[in-house]
XYZ file of N, CA and C in Angstrom:
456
model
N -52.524 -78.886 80.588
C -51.750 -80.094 80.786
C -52.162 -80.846 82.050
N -52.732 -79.934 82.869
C -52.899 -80.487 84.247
C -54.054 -81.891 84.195
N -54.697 -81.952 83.257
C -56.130 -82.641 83.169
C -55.624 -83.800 82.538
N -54.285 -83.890 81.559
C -53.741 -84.685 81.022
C -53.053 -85.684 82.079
N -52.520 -84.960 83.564
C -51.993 -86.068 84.332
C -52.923 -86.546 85.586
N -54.209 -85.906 85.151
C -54.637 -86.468 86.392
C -55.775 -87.853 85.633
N -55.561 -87.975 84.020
C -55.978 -88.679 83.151
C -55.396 -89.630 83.925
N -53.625 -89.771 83.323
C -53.062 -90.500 83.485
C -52.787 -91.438 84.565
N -52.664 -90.329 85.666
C -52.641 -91.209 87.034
C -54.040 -92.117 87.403
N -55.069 -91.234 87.000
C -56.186 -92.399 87.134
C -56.305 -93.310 86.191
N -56.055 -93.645 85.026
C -55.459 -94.913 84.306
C -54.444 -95.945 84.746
N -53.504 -95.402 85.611
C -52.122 -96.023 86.238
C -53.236 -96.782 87.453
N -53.707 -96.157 88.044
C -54.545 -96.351 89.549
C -55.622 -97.460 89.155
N -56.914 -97.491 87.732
C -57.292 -98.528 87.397
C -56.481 -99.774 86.911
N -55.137 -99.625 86.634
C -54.517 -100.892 86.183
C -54.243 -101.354 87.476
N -53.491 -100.949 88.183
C -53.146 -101.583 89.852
C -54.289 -102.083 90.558
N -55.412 -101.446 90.443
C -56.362 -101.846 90.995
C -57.122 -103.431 89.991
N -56.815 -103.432 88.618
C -57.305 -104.656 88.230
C -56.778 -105.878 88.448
N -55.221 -105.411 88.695
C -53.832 -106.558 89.080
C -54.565 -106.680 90.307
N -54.901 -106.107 90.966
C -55.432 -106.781 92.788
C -56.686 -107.081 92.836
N -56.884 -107.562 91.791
C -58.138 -108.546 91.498
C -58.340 -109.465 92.904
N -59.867 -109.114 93.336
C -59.958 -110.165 94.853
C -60.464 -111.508 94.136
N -60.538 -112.113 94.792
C -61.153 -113.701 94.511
C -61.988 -114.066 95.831
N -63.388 -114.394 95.577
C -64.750 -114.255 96.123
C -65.042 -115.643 96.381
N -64.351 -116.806 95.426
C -64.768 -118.069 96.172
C -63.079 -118.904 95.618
N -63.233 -119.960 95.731
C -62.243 -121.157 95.148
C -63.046 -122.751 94.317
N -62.139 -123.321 93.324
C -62.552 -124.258 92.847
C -61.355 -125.164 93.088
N -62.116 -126.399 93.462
C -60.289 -127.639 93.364
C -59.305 -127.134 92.652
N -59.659 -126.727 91.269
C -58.494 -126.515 90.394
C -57.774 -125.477 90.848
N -58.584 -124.426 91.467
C -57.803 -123.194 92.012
C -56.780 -123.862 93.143
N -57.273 -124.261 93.791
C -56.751 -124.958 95.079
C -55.285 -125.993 94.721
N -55.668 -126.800 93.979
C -54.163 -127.505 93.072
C -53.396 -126.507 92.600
N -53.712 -125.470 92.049
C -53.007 -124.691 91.275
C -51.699 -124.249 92.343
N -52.724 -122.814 93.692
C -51.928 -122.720 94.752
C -50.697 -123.550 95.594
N -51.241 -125.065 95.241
C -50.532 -126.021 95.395
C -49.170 -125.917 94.698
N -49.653 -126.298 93.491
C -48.473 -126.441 92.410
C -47.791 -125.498 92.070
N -48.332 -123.841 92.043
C -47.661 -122.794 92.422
C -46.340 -122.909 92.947
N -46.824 -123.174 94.490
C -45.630 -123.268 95.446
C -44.722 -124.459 95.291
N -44.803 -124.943 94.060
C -44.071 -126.213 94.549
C -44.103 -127.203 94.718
N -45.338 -127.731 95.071
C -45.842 -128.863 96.183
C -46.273 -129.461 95.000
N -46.056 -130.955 95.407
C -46.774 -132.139 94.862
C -48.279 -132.494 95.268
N -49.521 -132.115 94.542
C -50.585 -133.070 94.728
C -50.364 -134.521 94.607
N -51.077 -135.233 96.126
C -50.738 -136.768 96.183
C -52.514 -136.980 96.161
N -52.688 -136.377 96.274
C -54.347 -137.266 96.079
C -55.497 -136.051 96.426
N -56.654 -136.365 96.025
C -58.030 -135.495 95.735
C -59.137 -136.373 96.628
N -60.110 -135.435 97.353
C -61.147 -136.006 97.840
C -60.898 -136.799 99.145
N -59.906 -136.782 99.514
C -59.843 -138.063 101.151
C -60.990 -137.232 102.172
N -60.835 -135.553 102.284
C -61.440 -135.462 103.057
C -63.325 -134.673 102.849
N -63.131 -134.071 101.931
C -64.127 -133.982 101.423
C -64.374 -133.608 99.616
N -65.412 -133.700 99.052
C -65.239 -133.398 97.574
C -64.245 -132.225 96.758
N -64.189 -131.669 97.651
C -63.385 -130.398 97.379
C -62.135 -130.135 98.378
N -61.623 -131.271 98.240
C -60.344 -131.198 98.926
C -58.709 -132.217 98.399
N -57.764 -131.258 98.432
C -56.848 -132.351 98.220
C -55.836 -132.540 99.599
N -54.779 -133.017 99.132
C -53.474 -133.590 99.953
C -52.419 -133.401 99.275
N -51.339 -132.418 99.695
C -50.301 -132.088 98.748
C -49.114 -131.749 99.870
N -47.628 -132.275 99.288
C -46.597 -132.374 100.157
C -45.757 -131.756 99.665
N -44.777 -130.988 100.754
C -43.782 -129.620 99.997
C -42.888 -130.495 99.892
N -41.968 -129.832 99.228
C -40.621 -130.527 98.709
C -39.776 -130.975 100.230
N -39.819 -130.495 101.544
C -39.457 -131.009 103.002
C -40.134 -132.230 103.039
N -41.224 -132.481 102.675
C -41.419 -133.803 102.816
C -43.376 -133.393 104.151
N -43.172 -131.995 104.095
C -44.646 -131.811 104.867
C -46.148 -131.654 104.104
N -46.787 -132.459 105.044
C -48.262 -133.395 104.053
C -49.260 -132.340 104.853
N -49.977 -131.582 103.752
C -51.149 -131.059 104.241
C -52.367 -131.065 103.476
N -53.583 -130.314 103.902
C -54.617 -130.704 102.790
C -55.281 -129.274 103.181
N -55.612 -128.928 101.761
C -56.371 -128.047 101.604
C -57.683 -128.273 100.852
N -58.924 -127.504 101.832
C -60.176 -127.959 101.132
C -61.122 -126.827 101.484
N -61.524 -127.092 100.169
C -62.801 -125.733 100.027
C -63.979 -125.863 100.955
N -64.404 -124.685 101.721
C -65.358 -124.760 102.348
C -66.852 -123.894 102.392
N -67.854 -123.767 102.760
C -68.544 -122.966 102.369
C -68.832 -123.213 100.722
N -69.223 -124.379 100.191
C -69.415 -124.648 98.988
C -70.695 -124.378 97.822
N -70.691 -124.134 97.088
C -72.261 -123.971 96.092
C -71.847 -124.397 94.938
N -72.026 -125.332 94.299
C -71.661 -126.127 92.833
C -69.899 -125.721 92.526
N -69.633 -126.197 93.752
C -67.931 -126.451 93.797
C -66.839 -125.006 93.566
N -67.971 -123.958 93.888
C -67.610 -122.367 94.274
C -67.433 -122.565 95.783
N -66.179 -122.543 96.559
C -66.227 -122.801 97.861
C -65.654 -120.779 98.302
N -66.339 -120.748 99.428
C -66.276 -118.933 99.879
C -64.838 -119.197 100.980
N -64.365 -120.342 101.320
C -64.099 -120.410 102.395
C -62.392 -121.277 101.997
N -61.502 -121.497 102.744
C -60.416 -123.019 102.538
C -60.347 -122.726 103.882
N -59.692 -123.890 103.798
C -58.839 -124.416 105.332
C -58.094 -125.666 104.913
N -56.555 -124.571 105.536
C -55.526 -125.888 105.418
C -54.851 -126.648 106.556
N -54.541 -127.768 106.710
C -54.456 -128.770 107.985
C -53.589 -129.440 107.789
N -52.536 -129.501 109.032
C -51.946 -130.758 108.758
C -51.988 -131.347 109.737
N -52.072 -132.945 109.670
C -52.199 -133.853 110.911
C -50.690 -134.827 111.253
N -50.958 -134.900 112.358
C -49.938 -135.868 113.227
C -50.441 -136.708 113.867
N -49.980 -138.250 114.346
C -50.330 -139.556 115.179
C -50.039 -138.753 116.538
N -51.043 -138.541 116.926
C -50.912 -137.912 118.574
C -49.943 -139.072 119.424
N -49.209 -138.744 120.147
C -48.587 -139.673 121.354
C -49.095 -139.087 123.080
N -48.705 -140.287 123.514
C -48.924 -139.426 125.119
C -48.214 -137.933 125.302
N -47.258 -137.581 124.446
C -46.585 -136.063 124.374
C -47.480 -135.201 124.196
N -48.519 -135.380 123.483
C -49.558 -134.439 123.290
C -50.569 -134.582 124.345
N -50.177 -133.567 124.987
C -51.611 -133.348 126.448
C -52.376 -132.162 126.317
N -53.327 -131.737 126.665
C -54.340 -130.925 126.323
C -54.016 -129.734 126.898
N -52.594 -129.882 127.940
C -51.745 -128.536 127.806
C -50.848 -127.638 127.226
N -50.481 -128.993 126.464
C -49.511 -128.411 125.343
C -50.504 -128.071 124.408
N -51.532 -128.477 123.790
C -52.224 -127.860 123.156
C -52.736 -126.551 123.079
N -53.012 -126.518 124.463
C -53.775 -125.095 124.950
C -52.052 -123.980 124.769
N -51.114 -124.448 125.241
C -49.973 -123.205 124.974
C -49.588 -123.072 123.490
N -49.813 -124.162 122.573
C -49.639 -123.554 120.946
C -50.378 -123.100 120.311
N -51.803 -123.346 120.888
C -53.166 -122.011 120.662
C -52.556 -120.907 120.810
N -52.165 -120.340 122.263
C -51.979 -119.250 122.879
C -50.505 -118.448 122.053
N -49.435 -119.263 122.154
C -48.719 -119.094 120.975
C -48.389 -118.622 119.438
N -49.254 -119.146 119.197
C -49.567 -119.224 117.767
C -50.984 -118.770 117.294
N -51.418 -117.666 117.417
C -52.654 -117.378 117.268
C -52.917 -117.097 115.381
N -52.071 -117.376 114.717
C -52.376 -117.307 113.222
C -52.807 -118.626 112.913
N -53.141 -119.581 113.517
C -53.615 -121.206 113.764
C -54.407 -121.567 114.703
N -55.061 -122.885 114.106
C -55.408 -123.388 115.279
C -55.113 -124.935 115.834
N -54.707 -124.902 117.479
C -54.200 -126.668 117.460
C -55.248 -127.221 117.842
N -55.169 -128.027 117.451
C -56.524 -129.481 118.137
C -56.232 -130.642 118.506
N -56.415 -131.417 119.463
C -56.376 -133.090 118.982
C -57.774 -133.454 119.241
N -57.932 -134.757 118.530
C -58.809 -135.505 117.937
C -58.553 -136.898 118.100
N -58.763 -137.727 119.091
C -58.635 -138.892 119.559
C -57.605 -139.232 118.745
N -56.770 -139.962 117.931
C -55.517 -140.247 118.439
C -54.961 -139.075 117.271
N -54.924 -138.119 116.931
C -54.322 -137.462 116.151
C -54.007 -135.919 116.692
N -53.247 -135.148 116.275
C -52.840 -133.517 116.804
C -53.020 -132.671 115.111
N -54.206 -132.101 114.797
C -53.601 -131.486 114.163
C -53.284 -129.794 114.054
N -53.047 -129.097 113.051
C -53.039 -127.514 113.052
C -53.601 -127.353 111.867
N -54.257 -126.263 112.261
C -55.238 -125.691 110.929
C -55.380 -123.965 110.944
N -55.803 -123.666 109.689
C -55.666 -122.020 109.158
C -57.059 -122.131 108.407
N -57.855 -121.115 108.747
C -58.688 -121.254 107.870
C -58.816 -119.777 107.272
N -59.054 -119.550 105.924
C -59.104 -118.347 105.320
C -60.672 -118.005 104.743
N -61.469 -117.509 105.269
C -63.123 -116.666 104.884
C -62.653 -115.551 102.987
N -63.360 -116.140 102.820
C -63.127 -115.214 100.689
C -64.225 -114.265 100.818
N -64.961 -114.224 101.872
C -66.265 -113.575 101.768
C -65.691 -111.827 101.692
N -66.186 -110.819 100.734
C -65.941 -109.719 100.448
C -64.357 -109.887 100.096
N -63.753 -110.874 99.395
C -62.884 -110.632 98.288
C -61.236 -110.684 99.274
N -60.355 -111.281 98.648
C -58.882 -111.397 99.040
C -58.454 -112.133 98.077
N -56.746 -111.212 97.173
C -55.949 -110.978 96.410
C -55.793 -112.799 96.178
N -55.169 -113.593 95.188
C -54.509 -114.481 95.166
C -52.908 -114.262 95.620
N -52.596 -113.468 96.133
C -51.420 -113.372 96.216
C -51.608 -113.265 98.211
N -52.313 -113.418 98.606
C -53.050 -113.066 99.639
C -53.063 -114.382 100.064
N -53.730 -115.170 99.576
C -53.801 -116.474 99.671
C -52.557 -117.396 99.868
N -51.598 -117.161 99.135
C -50.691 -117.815 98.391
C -49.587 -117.047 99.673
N -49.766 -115.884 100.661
C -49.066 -115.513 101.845
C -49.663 -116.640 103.057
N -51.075 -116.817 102.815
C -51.767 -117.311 104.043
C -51.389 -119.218 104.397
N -51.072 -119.550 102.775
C -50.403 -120.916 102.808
C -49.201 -120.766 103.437
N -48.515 -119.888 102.538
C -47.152 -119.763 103.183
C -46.730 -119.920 104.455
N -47.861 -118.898 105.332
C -47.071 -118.894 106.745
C -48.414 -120.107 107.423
N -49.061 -120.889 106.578
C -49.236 -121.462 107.804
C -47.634 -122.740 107.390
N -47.890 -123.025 106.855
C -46.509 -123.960 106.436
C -45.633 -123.646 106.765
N -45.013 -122.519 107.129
C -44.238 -122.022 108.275
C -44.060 -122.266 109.814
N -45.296 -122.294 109.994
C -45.861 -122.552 111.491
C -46.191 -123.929 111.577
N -46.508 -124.766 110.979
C -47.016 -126.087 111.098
C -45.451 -126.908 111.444
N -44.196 -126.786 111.409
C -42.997 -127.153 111.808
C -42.593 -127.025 113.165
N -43.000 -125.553 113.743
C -42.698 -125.337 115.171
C -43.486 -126.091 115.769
N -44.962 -126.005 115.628
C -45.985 -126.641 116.831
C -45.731 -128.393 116.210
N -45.247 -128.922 115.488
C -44.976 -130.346 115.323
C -43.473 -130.779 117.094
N -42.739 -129.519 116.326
C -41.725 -129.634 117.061
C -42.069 -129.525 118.715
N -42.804 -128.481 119.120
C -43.713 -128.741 120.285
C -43.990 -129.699 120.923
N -44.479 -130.863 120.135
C -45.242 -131.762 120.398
C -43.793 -132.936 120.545
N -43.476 -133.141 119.829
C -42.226 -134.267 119.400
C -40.692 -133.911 119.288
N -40.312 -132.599 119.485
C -39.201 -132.201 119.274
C -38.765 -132.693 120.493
N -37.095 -132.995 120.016
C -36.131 -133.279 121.303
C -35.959 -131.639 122.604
């Protein structure tokens, strides 16, 4: 009987292991999908590069996700961003403390804009469900460091 459960458990162990299927690159459509997954409205395709959209959560927050590291629209790479109209509030110190802060991001400004960005590497494989955590919390985080910048 003993050979019968160690059948079994290694049958149980290949199914779990096929459910955690990695994903090695992304396509737009994948990328909308993650989108629409969560919720979010796609508002437009391509502003920033061929393989990129612009999609806003039901709060009303606008970000864009776009494939990077590309080969016939197999991208290895995303990065998601959201931007803000920089004001004199944004000084290159407050920047430097929501780096330091927030190290699951990154802040930048860019002549008149502030934004935050996440970028996720596919290279040697990560879960869609993996992905679909890595949106999550940057969209999490993209509220505080706004608030940083502009909060009362």
């Amino acid at each position: 009987m003993k050979p019968v459960y160690a059948i079994a458990a290694m049958l149980a162990f290949a199914g779990a292991a096929s459910a955690q299927a990695t994903v090695q690159s992304v396509s737009l459509d994948d990328l909308e999908r993650f989108a629409t997954d969560a919720g979010h409205e796609v508002v437009a395709f391509g502003e920033t590069t061929e393989n990129s959209l612009r999609a806003e959560t039901p709060n009303g927050l606008t970000y864009y996700m776009e494939g990077t590291a590309c080969d016939e629209g197999a991208c290895r790479g995303i990065i998601m961003s959201s931007r803000f109209e920089a004001t004199d509030a944004v000084t290159l110190d407050k920047v430097n403390k929501a780096n330091l802060e927030r190290a699951a991001v990154s802040v930048w400004r860019l002549q008149d804009s502030v934004g935050v960005s996440r970028y996720v590497i596919l290279d040697g494989g990560m879960s869609e469900a993996n992905i679909r955590i890595n949106l999550d919390n940057f969209l999490a985080i993209v509220p505080g460091v706004a608030d940083d910048f502009f909060g009362q």
